[in-house]
Coordinates of N, CA and C in Angstrom, one line a residue:
M1 N -16.4 9.5 -7.2 CA -15.1 10.3 -7.2 C -14.0 9.4 -7.5
R2 N -13.0 10.0 -8.1 CA -11.7 9.3 -8.4 C -10.6 10.0 -7.7
Y3 N -9.5 9.3 -7.5 CA -8.3 9.9 -6.9 C -7.1 9.5 -7.6
A4 N -6.1 10.4 -7.5 CA -4.8 10.2 -8.2 C -3.8 9.4 -7.3
Q5 N -3.8 9.8 -6.0 CA -2.8 9.1 -5.1 C -3.1 9.4 -3.6
I6 N -2.6 8.5 -2.8 CA -2.6 8.7 -1.4 C -1.2 8.8 -0.9
R7 N -0.8 9.8 -0.1 CA 0.5 9.8 0.5 C 0.4 9.5 2.0
K8 N 1.1 8.5 2.4 CA 1.0 8.1 3.8 C 1.7 9.0 4.8
C9 N 2.8 9.6 4.4 CA 3.5 10.5 5.3 C 3.9 11.8 4.5
D10 N 3.1 12.7 4.5 CA 3.3 14.0 3.7 C 3.6 15.1 4.7
V11 N 4.7 15.8 4.5 CA 5.1 16.9 5.3 C 5.0 18.2 4.6
A12 N 4.6 18.2 3.3 CA 4.5 19.5 2.5 C 3.2 20.1 2.5
N13 N 2.1 19.4 2.8 CA 0.8 19.9 2.6 C 0.0 20.0 3.9
G14 N 0.5 20.9 4.8 CA -0.1 21.1 6.1 C 0.9 20.9 7.2
K15 N 0.4 21.2 8.4 CA 1.3 21.1 9.6 C 1.5 19.7 10.1
G16 N 2.7 19.3 10.3 CA 3.0 18.0 10.8 C 3.0 16.9 9.8
I17 N 3.2 15.7 10.2 CA 3.1 14.5 9.3 C 1.7 14.2 9.1
R18 N 1.3 14.1 7.8 CA -0.1 13.9 7.4 C -0.3 12.8 6.4
T19 N -1.5 12.3 6.3 CA -1.9 11.5 5.2 C -2.6 12.5 4.2
S20 N -2.3 12.3 2.9 CA -2.8 13.2 1.9 C -3.5 12.5 0.8
L21 N -4.7 13.0 0.5 CA -5.5 12.4 -0.6 C -5.5 13.4 -1.7
F22 N -5.0 13.0 -2.9 CA -5.0 13.8 -4.1 C -6.2 13.4 -4.9
V23 N -7.3 14.2 -4.9 CA -8.5 13.9 -5.7 C -8.3 14.2 -7.1
Q24 N -9.0 13.4 -8.0 CA -8.9 13.6 -9.4 C -9.9 14.5 -9.9
G25 N -9.5 15.4 -10.9 CA -10.4 16.3 -11.6 C -10.3 17.7 -11.1
C26 N -10.1 18.6 -12.1 CA -10.0 20.0 -11.9 C -10.3 20.8 -13.2
T27 N -11.2 21.7 -13.1 CA -11.5 22.6 -14.2 C -10.7 23.9 -14.3
F28 N -10.1 24.2 -13.2 CA -9.3 25.5 -13.1 C -8.1 25.4 -14.0
Q29 N -7.4 24.3 -14.0 CA -6.2 24.1 -14.8 C -5.2 25.3 -14.8
C30 N -4.8 25.7 -13.6 CA -4.0 26.9 -13.4 C -2.6 26.7 -14.1
K31 N -2.2 27.8 -14.8 CA -0.9 27.8 -15.4 C 0.2 27.6 -14.4
G32 N 1.1 26.7 -14.6 CA 2.2 26.4 -13.6 C 1.8 25.5 -12.5
C33 N 0.6 24.9 -12.6 CA 0.2 23.9 -11.6 C 1.2 22.8 -11.5
F34 N 1.5 22.4 -10.2 CA 2.5 21.3 -10.0 C 1.9 19.9 -10.1
N35 N 0.6 19.8 -10.4 CA -0.1 18.6 -10.4 C -1.1 18.4 -11.5
T36 N -0.6 18.6 -12.7 CA -1.5 18.6 -13.9 C -2.0 17.2 -14.2
D37 N -1.4 16.1 -13.7 CA -1.9 14.8 -13.9 C -3.3 14.5 -13.1
T38 N -3.6 15.5 -12.3 CA -4.9 15.3 -11.5 C -6.1 16.1 -12.2
W39 N -5.8 16.7 -13.3 CA -6.9 17.5 -14.0 C -8.0 16.7 -14.5
D40 N -7.7 15.5 -15.1 CA -8.7 14.7 -15.8 C -9.7 14.0 -14.8
F41 N -11.0 14.3 -14.9 CA -11.9 13.7 -14.0 C -12.0 12.2 -14.2
E42 N -11.6 11.7 -15.4 CA -11.7 10.2 -15.7 C -10.3 9.5 -15.3
G43 N -9.3 10.3 -14.9 CA -8.0 9.7 -14.6 C -8.0 9.0 -13.3
G44 N -6.8 8.6 -12.9 CA -6.7 8.0 -11.6 C -7.4 6.7 -11.3
R45 N -7.8 6.5 -10.1 CA -8.5 5.3 -9.7 C -9.8 5.6 -9.0
L46 N -10.7 4.7 -9.0 CA -12.0 4.9 -8.4 C -11.9 4.9 -6.9
W47 N -12.5 5.8 -6.2 CA -12.5 5.9 -4.8 C -13.7 5.0 -4.3
D48 N -13.4 4.1 -3.4 CA -14.5 3.2 -2.9 C -14.4 3.0 -1.4
E49 N -15.3 2.3 -0.8 CA -15.4 2.1 0.6 C -14.1 1.5 1.2
S50 N -13.5 0.6 0.4 CA -12.2 -0.1 0.9 C -11.1 0.9 0.9
I51 N -11.0 1.8 -0.1 CA -9.9 2.8 -0.1 C -10.2 3.8 1.0
E52 N -11.4 4.2 1.1 CA -11.7 5.2 2.2 C -11.4 4.6 3.6
K53 N -11.7 3.4 3.8 CA -11.3 2.7 5.1 C -9.8 2.7 5.3
Q54 N -9.1 2.4 4.3 CA -7.6 2.4 4.3 C -7.1 3.8 4.7
F55 N -7.6 4.8 4.0 CA -7.2 6.2 4.2 C -7.5 6.7 5.7
V56 N -8.7 6.3 6.2 CA -9.1 6.7 7.5 C -8.2 6.0 8.5
E57 N -7.9 4.7 8.3 CA -7.0 4.0 9.2 C -5.6 4.6 9.2
L58 N -5.1 4.9 8.0 CA -3.7 5.6 7.9 C -3.7 6.9 8.7
T59 N -4.8 7.6 8.6 CA -4.9 8.9 9.3 C -4.9 8.7 10.9
G60 N -5.4 7.6 11.3 CA -5.5 7.3 12.7 C -4.2 6.9 13.4
K61 N -3.2 6.7 12.7 CA -1.9 6.3 13.3 C -1.4 7.4 14.2
P62 N -0.8 7.0 15.3 CA -0.4 8.0 16.4 C 0.6 9.1 15.9
H63 N 1.5 8.8 14.9 CA 2.4 9.8 14.4 C 1.8 10.7 13.4
I64 N 0.6 10.5 13.0 CA 0.0 11.3 12.0 C -0.8 12.5 12.6
A65 N -0.5 13.7 12.2 CA -1.2 14.9 12.8 C -2.6 15.1 12.2
G66 N -2.8 14.6 11.0 CA -4.1 14.8 10.4 C -4.1 14.4 9.0
A67 N -5.2 14.8 8.3 CA -5.3 14.5 6.9 C -5.4 15.8 6.0
T68 N -4.9 15.7 4.8 CA -5.0 16.8 3.9 C -5.6 16.3 2.6
I69 N -6.6 17.0 2.1 CA -7.3 16.7 0.9 C -7.1 17.8 -0.1
L70 N -6.5 17.4 -1.2 CA -6.2 18.3 -2.3 C -6.3 17.6 -3.6
G71 N -5.7 18.2 -4.7 CA -6.0 17.5 -6.0 C -5.1 18.1 -7.1
G72 N -5.8 18.2 -8.2 CA -7.2 18.2 -8.5 C -7.9 19.3 -7.7
E73 N -9.2 19.2 -7.8 CA -10.1 20.1 -7.0 C -11.1 19.3 -6.2
P74 N -10.8 19.2 -4.9 CA -11.6 18.4 -4.0 C -13.0 19.0 -3.8
L75 N -13.2 20.3 -4.0 CA -14.5 20.9 -3.8 C -15.2 21.2 -5.0
H76 N -14.8 20.7 -6.1 CA -15.6 20.7 -7.4 C -16.9 20.0 -7.1
P77 N -18.0 20.5 -7.7 CA -19.3 19.8 -7.4 C -19.2 18.3 -7.6
A78 N -18.4 17.8 -8.5 CA -18.4 16.3 -8.8 C -17.7 15.6 -7.6
N79 N -16.9 16.3 -6.8 CA -16.1 15.7 -5.8 C -16.6 16.0 -4.4
C80 N -17.3 17.1 -4.2 CA -17.6 17.8 -2.9 C -18.3 16.9 -2.0
E81 N -19.3 16.2 -2.5 CA -20.2 15.3 -1.6 C -19.3 14.2 -1.0
C82 N -18.5 13.6 -1.8 CA -17.6 12.5 -1.3 C -16.6 13.0 -0.3
V83 N -16.0 14.1 -0.7 CA -15.0 14.8 0.2 C -15.6 15.2 1.5
T84 N -16.8 15.7 1.5 CA -17.5 16.1 2.7 C -17.8 14.9 3.6
R85 N -18.2 13.8 3.0 CA -18.5 12.6 3.7 C -17.2 12.1 4.4
L86 N -16.1 12.1 3.6 CA -14.8 11.7 4.2 C -14.4 12.5 5.3
A87 N -14.5 13.9 5.2 CA -14.1 14.8 6.3 C -14.9 14.5 7.5
K88 N -16.2 14.3 7.3 CA -17.1 14.0 8.4 C -16.7 12.7 9.2
R89 N -16.4 11.7 8.4 CA -16.0 10.5 9.0 C -14.6 10.6 9.8
L90 N -13.7 11.3 9.1 CA -12.4 11.5 9.8 C -12.6 12.3 11.1
K91 N -13.4 13.3 11.1 CA -13.6 14.1 12.3 C -14.3 13.3 13.4
S92 N -15.2 12.5 12.9 CA -16.0 11.6 13.9 C -15.1 10.6 14.5
E93 N -14.2 10.0 13.8 CA -13.4 8.9 14.3 C -12.1 9.4 15.0
Y94 N -11.6 10.6 14.5 CA -10.4 11.2 15.1 C -10.5 12.7 15.3
P95 N -11.4 13.1 16.3 CA -11.6 14.5 16.4 C -10.4 15.3 16.8
E96 N -9.3 14.7 17.3 CA -8.1 15.4 17.6 C -7.2 15.6 16.4
K97 N -7.5 15.0 15.3 CA -6.7 15.2 14.1 C -7.2 16.4 13.3
S98 N -6.3 17.2 12.7 CA -6.7 18.3 11.9 C -6.9 17.9 10.5
I99 N -7.9 18.5 9.9 CA -8.2 18.3 8.5 C -8.0 19.6 7.7
W100 N -7.1 19.5 6.7 CA -6.8 20.6 5.8 C -7.4 20.3 4.4
V101 N -7.9 21.3 3.7 CA -8.3 21.1 2.3 C -7.7 22.3 1.5
Y102 N -7.2 21.9 0.4 CA -6.7 22.9 -0.6 C -7.7 23.0 -1.7
S103 N -8.1 24.2 -2.0 CA -9.1 24.4 -3.1 C -8.8 25.6 -3.9
G104 N -9.1 25.6 -5.2 CA -8.9 26.7 -6.0 C -10.1 27.7 -5.8
Y105 N -11.2 27.3 -5.2 CA -12.3 28.2 -4.9 C -11.9 29.0 -3.7
C106 N -12.3 30.3 -3.7 CA -12.1 31.1 -2.6 C -13.2 30.8 -1.5
F107 N -12.9 31.1 -0.3 CA -13.8 30.8 0.8 C -15.2 31.4 0.5
E108 N -15.2 32.6 0.0 CA -16.5 33.3 -0.2 C -17.3 32.5 -1.3
E109 N -16.6 32.0 -2.3 CA -17.3 31.2 -3.3 C -17.9 30.0 -2.7
L110 N -17.2 29.3 -1.9 CA -17.6 28.1 -1.2 C -18.8 28.3 -0.3
A111 N -18.7 29.4 0.5 CA -19.7 29.8 1.4 C -21.1 30.0 0.8
E112 N -21.0 30.4 -0.5 CA -22.3 30.7 -1.2 C -23.0 29.4 -1.6
R113 N -22.2 28.3 -1.8 CA -22.8 27.1 -2.3 C -22.7 25.9 -1.5
E114 N -21.7 25.9 -0.6 CA -21.4 24.7 0.2 C -20.8 25.0 1.5
S115 N -21.6 24.8 2.6 CA -21.1 25.2 3.9 C -20.9 24.0 4.8
E116 N -21.5 22.8 4.4 CA -21.4 21.6 5.3 C -19.9 21.2 5.5
I117 N -19.1 21.3 4.5 CA -17.7 20.9 4.6 C -17.0 21.7 5.8
F118 N -17.4 22.9 6.0 CA -16.8 23.8 7.0 C -17.0 23.2 8.4
E119 N -18.0 22.4 8.6 CA -18.2 21.8 9.9 C -17.1 20.8 10.3
Y120 N -16.4 20.3 9.3 CA -15.5 19.2 9.6 C -14.0 19.5 9.3
I121 N -13.8 20.6 8.6 CA -12.3 20.9 8.3 C -11.8 22.0 9.3
D122 N -10.5 22.0 9.5 CA -9.9 22.9 10.3 C -9.2 24.1 9.6
V123 N -8.6 23.7 8.4 CA -7.9 24.7 7.6 C -8.3 24.6 6.2
L124 N -8.5 25.7 5.5 CA -8.7 25.8 4.1 C -7.7 26.6 3.5
V125 N -6.9 26.1 2.5 CA -6.0 26.9 1.7 C -6.8 27.2 0.4
D126 N -7.1 28.4 0.3 CA -8.0 28.8 -0.8 C -7.4 29.6 -1.9
G127 N -8.0 29.6 -3.1 CA -7.6 30.4 -4.2 C -6.8 29.7 -5.2
R128 N -7.0 30.1 -6.5 CA -6.3 29.4 -7.6 C -4.8 29.8 -7.5
F129 N -4.0 28.8 -7.9 CA -2.5 29.1 -8.1 C -2.4 30.1 -9.2
E130 N -1.6 31.2 -8.9 CA -1.3 32.2 -10.0 C 0.2 32.3 -10.2
Q131 N 0.6 31.9 -11.4 CA 2.0 31.8 -11.7 C 2.8 33.1 -11.5
D132 N 2.2 34.2 -11.8 CA 2.9 35.5 -11.6 C 3.0 35.9 -10.2
K133 N 2.3 35.2 -9.3 CA 2.4 35.5 -7.8 C 3.1 34.3 -7.1
K134 N 3.7 33.4 -7.8 CA 4.4 32.3 -7.2 C 5.5 32.8 -6.3
D135 N 5.6 32.2 -5.1 CA 6.5 32.6 -4.1 C 6.9 31.4 -3.3
L136 N 8.2 30.9 -3.5 CA 8.6 29.7 -2.9 C 8.9 29.8 -1.4
S137 N 8.9 31.1 -0.9 CA 9.1 31.3 0.5 C 7.9 31.1 1.4
L138 N 6.7 31.0 0.7 CA 5.4 30.9 1.4 C 5.3 29.5 2.0
R139 N 4.7 29.5 3.2 CA 4.5 28.2 3.8 C 3.1 27.7 3.5
F140 N 3.0 26.5 3.1 CA 1.7 25.8 2.8 C 0.9 26.3 1.6
R141 N 1.5 27.2 0.8 CA 0.8 27.7 -0.4 C 1.8 28.0 -1.5
G142 N 1.4 28.1 -2.7 CA 2.3 28.3 -3.8 C 2.3 29.8 -4.3
S143 N 1.3 30.5 -4.2 CA 1.3 31.9 -4.7 C 0.6 32.8 -3.6
S144 N 1.0 34.1 -3.7 CA 0.7 35.1 -2.6 C -0.8 35.4 -2.6
N145 N -1.5 35.1 -3.6 CA -3.0 35.4 -3.5 C -3.7 34.3 -2.7
Q146 N -3.1 33.2 -2.5 CA -3.8 32.1 -1.7 C -3.7 32.4 -0.2
R147 N -4.8 32.0 0.5 CA -4.9 32.2 1.9 C -4.9 30.9 2.7
V148 N -4.3 30.9 3.8 CA -4.4 29.7 4.7 C -5.3 30.1 5.8
I149 N -6.6 29.6 5.8 CA -7.7 30.1 6.6 C -7.9 29.1 7.7
D150 N -8.0 29.7 8.9 CA -8.4 28.9 10.1 C -10.0 28.9 10.1
I151 N -10.5 27.8 9.7 CA -12.0 27.7 9.5 C -12.8 27.8 10.8
K152 N -12.3 27.2 11.8 CA -13.0 27.3 13.1 C -13.1 28.7 13.6
K153 N -12.0 29.4 13.6 CA -12.0 30.8 14.0 C -12.8 31.7 13.1
T154 N -12.7 31.4 11.8 CA -13.5 32.2 10.8 C -15.0 32.1 11.1
L155 N -15.4 30.9 11.4 CA -16.9 30.7 11.7 C -17.3 31.3 13.0
E156 N -16.4 31.2 14.0 CA -16.7 31.8 15.3 C -16.7 33.3 15.3
E157 N -15.8 33.9 14.5 CA -15.6 35.4 14.5 C -16.5 36.1 13.4
G158 N -17.0 35.3 12.4 CA -17.8 35.9 11.4 C -17.0 36.7 10.4
R159 N -15.7 36.4 10.3 CA -14.8 37.1 9.3 C -13.6 36.2 9.1
I160 N -13.0 36.3 7.9 CA -11.8 35.5 7.5 C -10.7 35.7 8.6
T161 N -10.3 34.6 9.1 CA -9.2 34.6 10.1 C -8.1 33.7 9.6
L162 N -6.9 34.2 9.4 CA -5.9 33.4 8.8 C -5.3 32.5 9.9
Y163 N -4.8 31.3 9.4 CA -4.2 30.3 10.3 C -2.8 30.9 10.7
M164 N -2.5 30.8 12.0 CA -1.2 31.2 12.5 C -0.6 30.0 13.2
E165 N 0.7 29.8 12.9 CA 1.4 28.7 13.5 C 1.7 29.0 15.0

């Protein structure tokens, strides 16, 4: 896996102060995307054990509410295994920290092919960004078709449950 950047104190991509990992590579290439430099799977830098260790340590700081993984497309098949491993490690080392993932895939698409990630994440912001549905008043998402899903409640209740602050 490759990554574009790590933000040590991100307040835009999830609740509270967070560490954020911008994964490299996306095939959706949504019109109006705010992060086009993350589309190329060969761009950015190589993710390795030392970078992962640094990211995990940053997330463990007392003022950090949790980690957010976005991109690019973190749940693209080329990235999903590494992202799942990272989420598992974060949840193991810091179970009190929340893990958010932003994906252009809808929950239903992911549930058909990849469910292990759901064991470790708390919130999934799903759906492709749609320029014609852009709404700057929305919290934690860019367009009205996207959902902010409480994964734990969704799995418990057996139906999509939206995250409520």
